[in-house]
Coordinates of C-alpha atoms and ligand atoms in Angstrom, one line a residue:
M1 CA 0.0 0.0 0.0
A2 CA 2.8 2.4 0.9
D3 CA 3.9 3.0 -2.6
Q4 CA 0.4 3.6 -4.0
P5 CA -0.1 7.2 -5.1
T6 CA -2.0 9.0 -2.4
S7 CA -3.5 11.8 -4.4
H8 CA -4.7 12.6 -7.9
P9 CA -2.5 15.0 -10.0
R10 CA -3.6 18.5 -9.4
K11 CA -5.7 20.2 -12.1
K12 CA -4.4 23.4 -13.6
L13 CA -6.2 26.6 -13.3
Y14 CA -5.6 29.7 -15.5
I15 CA -7.3 32.9 -14.4
E16 CA -7.3 36.3 -15.9
T17 CA -8.7 39.3 -14.0
V18 CA -9.7 42.7 -15.4
G19 CA -11.5 45.6 -13.7
C20 CA -11.2 47.2 -10.3
Q21 CA -9.8 46.1 -6.9
M22 CA -13.1 44.3 -6.1
N23 CA -12.2 41.9 -8.9
V24 CA -8.6 41.4 -7.8
L25 CA -10.0 40.4 -4.4
D26 CA -12.7 38.2 -5.8
S27 CA -10.2 36.3 -7.9
E28 CA -8.1 35.7 -4.8
L29 CA -11.2 34.2 -3.1
V30 CA -12.1 32.1 -6.1
V31 CA -8.6 30.7 -6.3
A32 CA -8.7 29.9 -2.6
R33 CA -11.9 27.8 -3.1
L34 CA -10.5 26.0 -6.2
R35 CA -7.2 25.2 -4.5
D36 CA -9.3 23.3 -1.9
D37 CA -10.9 21.5 -4.8
G38 CA -7.6 20.2 -6.2
Y39 CA -6.6 23.0 -8.6
E40 CA -3.2 24.7 -8.8
L41 CA -2.4 27.9 -10.8
T42 CA -0.7 28.0 -14.1
T43 CA 0.3 31.0 -16.3
D44 CA 0.3 28.8 -19.4
I45 CA -3.2 28.8 -20.9
E46 CA -2.4 25.9 -23.2
E47 CA -1.9 23.5 -20.3
A48 CA -5.0 24.6 -18.3
D49 CA -7.8 22.3 -17.3
A50 CA -9.9 25.3 -16.4
I51 CA -9.8 28.9 -17.8
L52 CA -11.6 31.6 -15.9
Y53 CA -12.1 35.2 -16.8
N54 CA -13.1 37.6 -14.0
T55 CA -14.7 40.4 -16.0
C56 CA -15.6 44.1 -15.9
S57 CA -18.5 45.9 -17.5
V58 CA -17.6 49.5 -16.6
R59 CA -16.7 50.4 -20.2
Q60 CA -17.3 48.7 -23.5
H61 CA -13.6 48.2 -24.1
A62 CA -13.3 45.9 -21.0
E63 CA -16.1 43.7 -22.4
D64 CA -14.7 43.6 -25.9
K65 CA -11.4 42.3 -24.6
I66 CA -13.1 39.4 -22.9
Y67 CA -15.3 38.5 -25.9
S68 CA -12.2 38.4 -28.1
A69 CA -10.3 36.3 -25.6
L70 CA -13.3 33.9 -25.6
G71 CA -13.1 33.8 -29.4
R72 CA -9.4 32.9 -29.2
I73 CA -9.8 29.9 -26.9
K74 CA -12.5 28.3 -29.0
Q75 CA -10.0 26.2 -30.9
L76 CA -8.4 25.2 -27.6
K77 CA -11.7 23.8 -26.4
K78 CA -12.2 21.9 -29.7
R79 CA -8.8 20.2 -29.2
K80 CA -9.5 19.6 -25.5
P81 CA -13.2 19.0 -25.0
E82 CA -12.6 18.3 -21.2
L83 CA -11.4 21.9 -20.8
S84 CA -13.7 24.0 -18.5
I85 CA -14.2 27.7 -19.4
G86 CA -15.8 30.2 -17.0
V87 CA -16.9 33.8 -17.3
L88 CA -17.1 35.4 -13.8
G89 CA -17.9 38.8 -12.4
C90 CA -19.6 41.9 -13.5
M91 CA -20.1 41.0 -17.2
A92 CA -21.5 37.7 -16.2
Q93 CA -24.1 39.4 -14.2
K94 CA -24.8 42.0 -16.9
D95 CA -24.9 39.8 -20.0
Q96 CA -26.0 36.4 -18.5
N97 CA -27.3 34.1 -21.3
L98 CA -26.0 36.4 -24.0
I99 CA -22.5 35.1 -23.1
L100 CA -23.6 31.6 -23.8
K101 CA -25.2 32.7 -27.1
R102 CA -22.1 34.5 -28.2
A103 CA -19.7 31.9 -26.9
P104 CA -21.4 28.5 -26.6
H105 CA -18.1 26.9 -25.6
V106 CA -18.4 28.6 -22.2
D107 CA -19.3 26.2 -19.3
I108 CA -20.1 28.5 -16.4
V109 CA -21.3 32.1 -16.2
V110 CA -21.2 33.3 -12.6
G111 CA -22.1 36.8 -11.3
P112 CA -20.0 38.6 -8.5
G113 CA -22.6 37.6 -5.9
Q114 CA -22.4 33.9 -6.6
L115 CA -18.7 33.3 -6.8
A116 CA -18.5 31.0 -3.8
R117 CA -20.3 28.4 -6.0
V118 CA -17.7 28.3 -8.7
P119 CA -16.2 24.8 -7.8
E120 CA -19.7 23.3 -7.5
L121 CA -20.8 24.8 -10.8
L122 CA -17.7 23.5 -12.6
T123 CA -18.5 20.0 -11.3
I124 CA -22.2 20.2 -12.3
A125 CA -21.4 21.6 -15.8
K126 CA -19.1 18.6 -16.4
A127 CA -21.5 16.0 -14.9
E128 CA -24.5 17.3 -16.8
A129 CA -22.5 18.3 -19.9
K130 CA -24.6 21.5 -19.8
P131 CA -23.5 25.2 -19.2
Q132 CA -24.4 26.6 -15.8
L133 CA -25.6 30.1 -15.2
A134 CA -25.6 31.6 -11.6
V135 CA -26.4 35.2 -11.2
S136 CA -28.0 37.4 -8.5
L137 CA -31.4 39.1 -8.8
A138 CA -31.7 42.3 -10.9
R139 CA -32.2 45.4 -8.8
T140 CA -35.9 45.6 -9.7
A141 CA -36.6 41.9 -9.5
G142 CA -37.7 41.8 -5.8
S143 CA -37.7 43.5 -2.5
R144 CA -34.5 45.2 -1.3
D145 CA -33.9 42.4 1.2
D146 CA -34.4 39.7 -1.5
V147 CA -32.0 41.4 -3.9
T148 CA -29.5 42.0 -1.2
S149 CA -29.5 38.4 0.0
S150 CA -29.0 37.2 -3.6
F151 CA -25.5 38.8 -3.4
D152 CA -23.6 36.4 -1.3
N153 CA -20.6 37.3 0.9
Y154 CA -17.8 34.9 1.1
D155 CA -14.9 37.1 2.1
S156 CA -13.4 34.9 4.8
D157 CA -11.5 32.6 2.3
R158 CA -8.1 34.2 1.6
E159 CA -5.3 32.9 -0.6
P160 CA -2.0 34.7 0.0
S161 CA -0.2 33.2 -3.0
V162 CA -2.3 35.0 -5.6
R163 CA -2.0 38.4 -4.1
P164 CA 0.0 40.9 -6.2
S165 CA 2.3 41.3 -3.1
P166 CA 2.6 39.2 0.1
F167 CA 2.7 42.4 2.2
Q168 CA -0.4 44.0 0.7
A169 CA -4.0 42.9 0.8
Y170 CA -7.4 44.3 -0.1
L171 CA -10.1 44.0 2.5
R172 CA -13.7 44.5 1.5
V173 CA -15.7 46.6 3.9
M174 CA -18.8 47.1 1.8
M175 CA -20.4 45.6 -1.2
G176 CA -22.6 47.2 -3.9
C177 CA -23.6 50.8 -4.5
D178 CA -26.7 52.8 -4.1
K179 CA -25.6 56.0 -5.7
F180 CA -26.8 55.3 -9.3
C181 CA -24.7 57.8 -11.1
T182 CA -26.5 57.9 -14.5
Y183 CA -23.5 56.7 -16.5
C184 CA -22.6 53.8 -14.3
I185 CA -23.3 50.0 -14.5
V186 CA -21.8 49.1 -11.1
P187 CA -25.0 49.4 -9.0
S188 CA -26.8 47.0 -11.4
V189 CA -24.0 44.4 -11.4
R190 CA -22.8 44.6 -7.8
G191 CA -26.2 45.0 -6.2
P192 CA -27.4 47.1 -3.2
E193 CA -25.0 48.8 -0.8
Q194 CA -24.2 46.6 2.2
S195 CA -21.7 47.4 4.9
R196 CA -20.0 44.4 6.5
P197 CA -20.1 43.9 10.3
P198 CA -17.0 45.5 11.9
D199 CA -16.1 42.5 14.0
G200 CA -15.7 40.4 10.9
I201 CA -13.6 43.0 9.2
V202 CA -11.3 43.3 12.2
A203 CA -11.0 39.6 12.5
E204 CA -10.0 39.4 8.8
A205 CA -7.4 42.1 9.3
R206 CA -5.9 40.2 12.2
A207 CA -5.8 37.0 10.0
L208 CA -4.1 39.0 7.2
A209 CA -1.5 40.4 9.6
G210 CA -0.9 36.9 10.8
Q211 CA -0.1 36.0 7.1
G212 CA 2.5 38.8 7.1
V213 CA 0.4 41.5 5.5
K214 CA 1.6 45.0 6.4
E215 CA -0.6 47.2 4.3
I216 CA -4.3 46.8 4.1
T217 CA -6.5 48.7 1.6
L218 CA -10.1 48.8 2.6
I219 CA -12.3 48.7 -0.5
G220 CA -15.9 49.7 -1.3
Q221 CA -17.5 51.5 -4.2
T222 CA -18.2 54.5 -1.9
V223 CA -16.1 53.4 1.0
N224 CA -16.7 56.5 3.1
S225 CA -20.4 55.8 3.1
Y226 CA -19.6 52.8 5.3
K227 CA -22.0 52.6 8.2
F228 CA -22.9 49.5 10.3
R229 CA -25.7 49.5 12.8
E230 CA -25.6 46.9 15.5
P231 CA -28.9 45.5 16.7
D232 CA -28.5 47.6 19.9
G233 CA -28.4 50.8 17.8
R234 CA -24.7 51.5 18.1
T235 CA -23.3 52.7 14.8
T236 CA -19.8 52.1 13.4
R237 CA -18.6 54.7 10.8
L238 CA -15.5 54.4 8.6
S239 CA -13.6 56.6 11.1
D240 CA -14.5 54.2 13.9
L241 CA -13.5 51.2 11.8
L242 CA -10.1 52.9 11.0
A243 CA -9.5 53.4 14.8
R244 CA -10.2 49.7 15.5
L245 CA -8.0 48.5 12.6
H246 CA -5.2 50.8 13.8
D247 CA -4.9 48.6 16.9
V248 CA -4.2 45.5 14.8
E249 CA -0.7 44.4 15.5
G250 CA 1.5 43.9 12.4
V251 CA -0.5 46.2 10.2
E252 CA 1.7 49.2 9.5
R253 CA -0.3 51.0 6.8
I254 CA -4.0 51.4 6.1
K255 CA -5.6 52.9 3.0
F256 CA -9.2 53.1 1.8
I257 CA -10.7 53.6 -1.7
T258 CA -13.0 55.0 -3.3
N259 CA -14.6 58.0 -1.6
F260 CA -17.8 59.8 -2.6
P261 CA -17.4 63.6 -2.2
N262 CA -20.7 64.1 -0.3
D263 CA -19.7 61.6 2.4
M264 CA -16.3 63.1 3.3
T265 CA -17.3 63.9 6.9
D266 CA -15.0 65.7 9.4
D267 CA -14.8 62.7 11.7
L268 CA -13.2 60.7 8.8
L269 CA -10.8 63.5 7.9
Q270 CA -9.8 63.8 11.6
A271 CA -9.2 60.1 11.8
V272 CA -6.8 60.2 8.9
R273 CA -5.0 63.1 10.5
D274 CA -4.8 61.5 14.0
L275 CA -4.1 57.8 13.1
P276 CA -0.5 57.5 12.0
K277 CA -0.9 54.2 10.2
V278 CA -3.5 55.6 7.9
S279 CA -2.1 56.9 4.6
R280 CA -2.5 60.6 4.0
Y281 CA -4.0 59.8 0.7
I282 CA -7.6 60.3 -0.4
H283 CA -9.1 59.1 -3.7
V284 CA -12.2 61.2 -4.2
P285 CA -13.4 61.3 -7.8
A286 CA -14.9 64.6 -9.1
Q287 CA -15.9 63.2 -12.6
S288 CA -16.4 66.7 -14.1
G289 CA -15.8 70.4 -13.4
C290 CA -19.1 71.5 -14.8
D291 CA -22.3 71.8 -12.7
L292 CA -24.6 71.0 -15.7
V293 CA -22.6 67.8 -16.5
L294 CA -22.5 66.8 -12.8
K295 CA -26.3 67.3 -12.7
R296 CA -26.8 65.1 -15.7
M297 CA -24.5 62.5 -14.1
K298 CA -26.6 62.7 -11.0
R299 CA -23.5 63.1 -8.8
M300 CA -25.5 65.1 -6.3
Y301 CA -22.9 67.8 -5.7
T302 CA -21.8 71.0 -7.4
V303 CA -18.2 72.0 -8.3
G304 CA -18.4 74.6 -5.5
F305 CA -19.3 71.8 -3.0
Y306 CA -16.4 69.7 -4.2
E307 CA -13.9 72.5 -3.9
D308 CA -15.1 73.4 -0.4
M309 CA -14.7 69.7 0.6
L310 CA -11.2 69.7 -0.9
A311 CA -10.3 72.8 1.1
R312 CA -11.6 71.3 4.3
L313 CA -9.7 68.1 3.6
R314 CA -6.4 69.9 3.0
E315 CA -6.9 72.1 6.0
T316 CA -7.6 69.1 8.3
I317 CA -4.8 66.8 6.9
P318 CA -1.6 68.6 6.2
G319 CA 0.7 66.8 3.8
S320 CA -2.1 64.8 2.3
S321 CA -2.5 64.0 -1.4
V322 CA -5.7 63.7 -3.3
S323 CA -6.5 61.9 -6.5
S324 CA -9.5 61.9 -8.8
D325 CA -11.4 60.3 -11.7
F326 CA -12.8 62.2 -14.6
I327 CA -15.1 61.2 -17.5
V328 CA -14.6 63.2 -20.6
G329 CA -17.2 63.4 -23.5
F330 CA -20.2 62.6 -21.3
C331 CA -23.5 63.3 -23.0
G332 CA -24.0 67.0 -23.7
E333 CA -20.4 68.0 -22.6
T334 CA -19.6 71.2 -24.6
D335 CA -16.2 72.8 -25.1
E336 CA -17.3 75.2 -22.5
S337 CA -18.1 72.5 -20.0
F338 CA -14.8 70.8 -20.7
Q339 CA -12.9 74.0 -20.1
K340 CA -14.6 74.1 -16.7
T341 CA -13.1 70.6 -16.0
I342 CA -9.7 71.9 -17.1
G343 CA -10.2 74.8 -14.6
L344 CA -11.0 72.4 -11.8
V345 CA -7.9 70.3 -12.5
E346 CA -5.7 73.4 -12.6
R347 CA -7.0 74.6 -9.2
S348 CA -7.2 71.2 -7.4
R349 CA -3.6 70.0 -7.9
F350 CA -4.5 66.3 -7.7
K351 CA -1.6 63.9 -7.2
N352 CA -3.0 62.1 -10.2
S353 CA -6.2 61.6 -12.1
F354 CA -7.7 58.6 -13.9
I355 CA -9.3 59.9 -17.0
F356 CA -11.9 57.9 -19.0
K357 CA -13.8 58.5 -22.2
Y358 CA -17.5 58.2 -21.7
S359 CA -18.7 54.7 -22.8
P360 CA -22.5 54.3 -22.9
R361 CA -23.7 51.3 -20.9
T362 CA -27.0 49.5 -21.7
G363 CA -29.4 49.6 -18.8
T364 CA -28.1 52.9 -17.3
K365 CA -30.1 56.1 -17.0
A366 CA -27.7 58.1 -19.2
D367 CA -28.1 55.5 -22.0
D368 CA -31.9 55.7 -21.8
L369 CA -32.2 59.5 -21.4
F370 CA -29.3 61.2 -23.3
A371 CA -27.6 60.9 -26.7
D372 CA -23.9 59.9 -26.7
D373 CA -23.4 63.1 -28.7
V374 CA -19.6 63.8 -28.3
P375 CA -17.7 62.4 -31.3
E376 CA -15.0 59.9 -30.5
E377 CA -12.2 62.2 -31.8
V378 CA -13.4 64.9 -29.5
K379 CA -13.4 62.5 -26.5
K380 CA -9.9 61.4 -27.5
R381 CA -8.7 65.0 -27.7
R382 CA -10.2 66.0 -24.4
N383 CA -8.8 62.9 -22.7
H384 CA -5.3 63.8 -24.0
E385 CA -5.5 67.4 -23.1
L386 CA -6.7 66.7 -19.5
L387 CA -4.0 64.0 -19.1
E388 CA -1.3 66.4 -20.3
L389 CA -2.4 69.0 -17.8
Q390 CA -2.6 66.6 -15.0
T391 CA 0.9 65.1 -15.8
A392 CA 2.4 68.6 -15.8
I393 CA 0.9 69.3 -12.4
S394 CA 2.0 65.9 -11.0
L395 CA 5.5 66.7 -12.2
E396 CA 5.6 70.1 -10.5
D397 CA 4.4 68.7 -7.2
N398 CA 6.8 65.7 -7.4
M399 CA 9.7 68.1 -8.0
E400 CA 9.0 69.6 -4.6
F401 CA 10.1 66.3 -3.0
V402 CA 13.6 66.5 -4.6
G403 CA 16.2 67.0 -1.9
R404 CA 13.8 65.8 0.8
E405 CA 13.8 62.5 2.8
T406 CA 10.7 60.5 2.9
T407 CA 9.6 57.2 4.5
V408 CA 8.8 54.5 2.0
L409 CA 7.1 51.1 2.4
V410 CA 9.0 48.9 0.0
E411 CA 6.5 47.0 -2.1
G412 CA 8.7 44.9 -4.4
R413 CA 11.1 45.0 -7.3
S414 CA 10.5 47.8 -9.7
R415 CA 8.4 46.5 -12.6
S416 CA 10.8 47.9 -15.2
T417 CA 13.8 45.9 -13.9
T418 CA 15.1 42.6 -15.1
R419 CA 18.3 41.0 -13.9
R420 CA 20.5 41.5 -16.9
E421 CA 23.9 40.0 -17.6
G422 CA 26.5 41.5 -15.3
W423 CA 23.9 42.0 -12.6
D424 CA 25.7 43.4 -9.5
G425 CA 23.3 42.0 -6.8
V426 CA 21.5 45.3 -6.3
D427 CA 17.8 45.4 -7.4
Q428 CA 15.8 48.4 -8.4
L429 CA 13.0 48.5 -5.8
S430 CA 9.7 50.3 -5.7
G431 CA 7.5 51.5 -2.8
R432 CA 5.2 54.2 -1.7
T433 CA 5.3 57.2 0.5
H434 CA 2.8 57.9 3.2
C435 CA 0.9 60.1 0.7
D436 CA 0.9 57.3 -1.9
R437 CA 3.6 58.6 -4.2
I438 CA 5.6 55.9 -6.0
V439 CA 9.4 55.8 -5.2
V440 CA 12.0 53.9 -7.1
F441 CA 15.5 53.3 -5.7
D442 CA 18.3 50.8 -5.6
G443 CA 18.5 48.3 -2.8
P444 CA 18.7 44.7 -1.8
E445 CA 15.6 42.5 -2.2
R446 CA 15.4 41.9 1.6
L447 CA 14.2 45.4 2.1
I448 CA 10.8 44.4 0.5
G449 CA 8.0 44.7 3.0
R450 CA 10.0 47.1 5.2
M451 CA 9.8 50.9 5.9
V452 CA 13.0 52.7 4.7
Q453 CA 14.1 56.3 4.6
V454 CA 14.8 57.5 1.1
R455 CA 16.4 60.7 -0.1
I456 CA 14.6 61.9 -3.2
E457 CA 17.0 62.9 -6.0
N458 CA 14.8 63.2 -9.1
A459 CA 11.2 63.0 -10.2
S460 CA 8.9 62.4 -13.1
G461 CA 5.2 62.9 -13.3
V462 CA 4.5 59.5 -11.9
T463 CA 7.6 58.5 -9.9
L464 CA 10.1 59.8 -7.4
F465 CA 13.7 58.5 -7.7
G466 CA 16.1 58.3 -4.7
Q467 CA 18.7 56.6 -2.6
V468 CA 18.1 54.7 0.7
V469 CA 19.6 56.7 3.6
T470 CA 19.1 54.1 6.3
A471 CA 20.6 51.1 4.5
E472 CA 23.5 50.7 7.0
R473 CA 21.2 50.8 10.0
I474 CA 18.8 48.3 8.4
A475 CA 21.6 46.1 7.2
S476 CA 23.0 45.8 10.7
S477 CA 19.7 45.1 12.2
V478 CA 19.0 42.0 10.2
Ligands
LIG1 N1 -17.2 53.7 -7.1 C1 -16.2 54.4 -7.7 C2 -15.7 54.1 -9.1 C3 -16.4 53.1 -9.9 S1 -16.0 52.9 -11.5 C4 -16.6 55.9 -7.6 O1 -17.8 56.2 -7.5 O2 -15.8 56.7 -7.6 C5 -14.4 53.7 -11.7 C6 -14.5 54.9 -12.6 O3 -14.8 54.6 -13.9 C7 -15.5 56.0 -12.2 O4 -15.0 56.8 -11.2 C8 -15.7 56.7 -13.5 O5 -14.8 57.8 -13.6 C9 -15.4 55.7 -14.6 N2 -16.6 55.2 -15.2 C10 -17.7 54.7 -14.7 N3 -18.7 54.4 -15.6 C11 -18.2 54.9 -16.8 C12 -18.6 54.9 -18.2 N4 -19.8 54.5 -18.5 N5 -17.8 55.4 -19.1 C13 -16.6 55.9 -18.8 N6 -16.1 55.9 -17.5 C14 -16.9 55.4 -16.6
LIG2 FE1 -20.8 54.0 -10.1 FE2 -21.4 56.3 -8.9 FE3 -21.6 54.1 -7.5 FE4 -19.2 55.0 -8.1 S1 -20.8 56.0 -6.8 S2 -19.9 52.9 -8.3 S3 -19.6 55.9 -10.1 S4 -22.8 54.6 -9.3
LIG3 FE1 -15.7 46.8 -13.4 FE2 -17.3 45.5 -11.8 FE3 -15.3 46.9 -10.8 S1 -17.9 46.7 -13.5 S2 -15.0 48.5 -12.2 S3 -15.1 45.1 -12.1 S4 -17.2 46.6 -9.9

C-alpha cells in the first residue's frame, strides 16, 4: 500500500482578471476555493484544465477584450473538450445568457454575488454536460432584502499566494452601490450597498496580519459611506473602523478607496489626521468640473461643494495627497463644460487623475435618457488634453520632493527591472510614501516589506527616484 499514489495529480487553473480592486480580491477568493478543490495555478493557458475570466463591464472596451479572448480559446476547447471555461464577475451578471449565445463553448457564467459556487458549478457543468448560469437578482426583481441576499458574501476565504504582493492585501468593507450615477453600470451588477459587520472586518485584518500583511487597503465603491448599525443601535462609521483597525498588531499602513465627495465627513478627515498608520491619501473622484454635467451625471454635488470639501480636507490633513477620476465626453459636454473641468484640475492640484472617455452602458439612466453626442475624436482630444495638464501638475508637485527625505514602504522589485547580464546584486526596488507617491530606488531585495528612509534625488510625473539613507542601519539590524 505504501507506494500507492495517495492523491490525484492537481488540475491546472488559468485565471485572468480585469476591472477594479473588487475583482482582484474576488479572484483571490475564487482561487482559494478552487485550491481546496484540487486545482493549482498555471500561467500557461495551453496546459490549463480550467480557464476563468473575471470580468468588468464599466466600459465597452473591457467587455470587448473578454469576448475576443473567448473567441481565441474556441480552438483550444475543440482540441481539448474536457477543458472548462468560465466567465465570472460583472459582465456575467450583466450579459448572462447572452454570453452563452455569443460563446457556446463557455461552461459556467457566474455573477459577482455567486462566486462561492464556482467549484460546485464546474462540477455540475461537467457531470450534466450543460452550461451553468448563476447570477443574482436584478435590482428591480424583488424587495431590497431579496435582492441584497442574492449577493452572497464569502470574504473569509483568503489565498495569499495569488496576491499581487505578500505584504499588501485588499479587505472589502462594503459591497454594492446605491448612488446610481447615470453613466454607471456598477449598482446593477454589484447589487445594493451593504456594509459588513466591523467585528468580521477586524478579524479578517488580524488574520491577514498573521499571514505577514503589512498594508491593508479597505475597499468599497463608496467606502466613506460605510455605516454599520448593531442590533442595539450603536453605529460604526468608517472613522471608527479605522481606529479599530489601527490597533491590529502587524498592520503598518491602512488605505481606503474609493470615496464619494458628499460623504467626506469631518470625523473621517480627523481620523486620517490622527491615526499615524492611515495613509494621508484620499481618492475622491470629481468626474467633471461643470455643474450641468454633474447634474446630468446625478453626482448630487456641485463644483463649489467639491472644492469646499477639498479645502476642508487639506486644512484638516496637512501633507495629504488627493487623486480623482474624470469622465470626458459625457452626453452634452460642450467645449465650455470641458474648459470648466480643465479649470477644476488646474485649481485642485491632484496627485494624479484617472481619465476615461465616456462609454454608454446599456441599462443605465444616461443611456436611456441622453444621446452619446460627443464624437470619438473629441473624446480622445479632451482625454489627451486633460491628461497632459494633470501630468504637468503631477511633475511640478513631485519636483518639490527633490532633496527631501521620505519614509517608504517597500513593495517589491520595480516593474521595469530585469536582472541582466553583469547584474551586481542590487535590485531596483519600488515602494510608496505615506501620501501614496511611487518611489523607485536601488536596494537589496530583503528590504521588501519594510519601511525605509529614502532621499529623493529626481522625479517624473508618476515616480520619485532616490537613494536609501538608512541602508546601513537596516543592514546591521538583520
Ligand atoms: N465607485 C467608484 C468608481 C467606480 S468605476 C466611484 O464612485 O468613484 C471607476 C471609474 O470609472 C469612475 O470613477 C468613473 O470615472 C469611470 N466610469 C464609470 N462608468 C463609466 C462609463 N460608463 N464610461 C466611462 N467611464 C466610466
Ligand atoms: Fe458608479 Fe457612482 Fe456608484 Fe461610483 S458612486 S460605483 S460611479 S454609481
Ligand atoms: Fe468593473 Fe465591476 Fe469593478 S464593472 S470597475 S469590475 S465593480
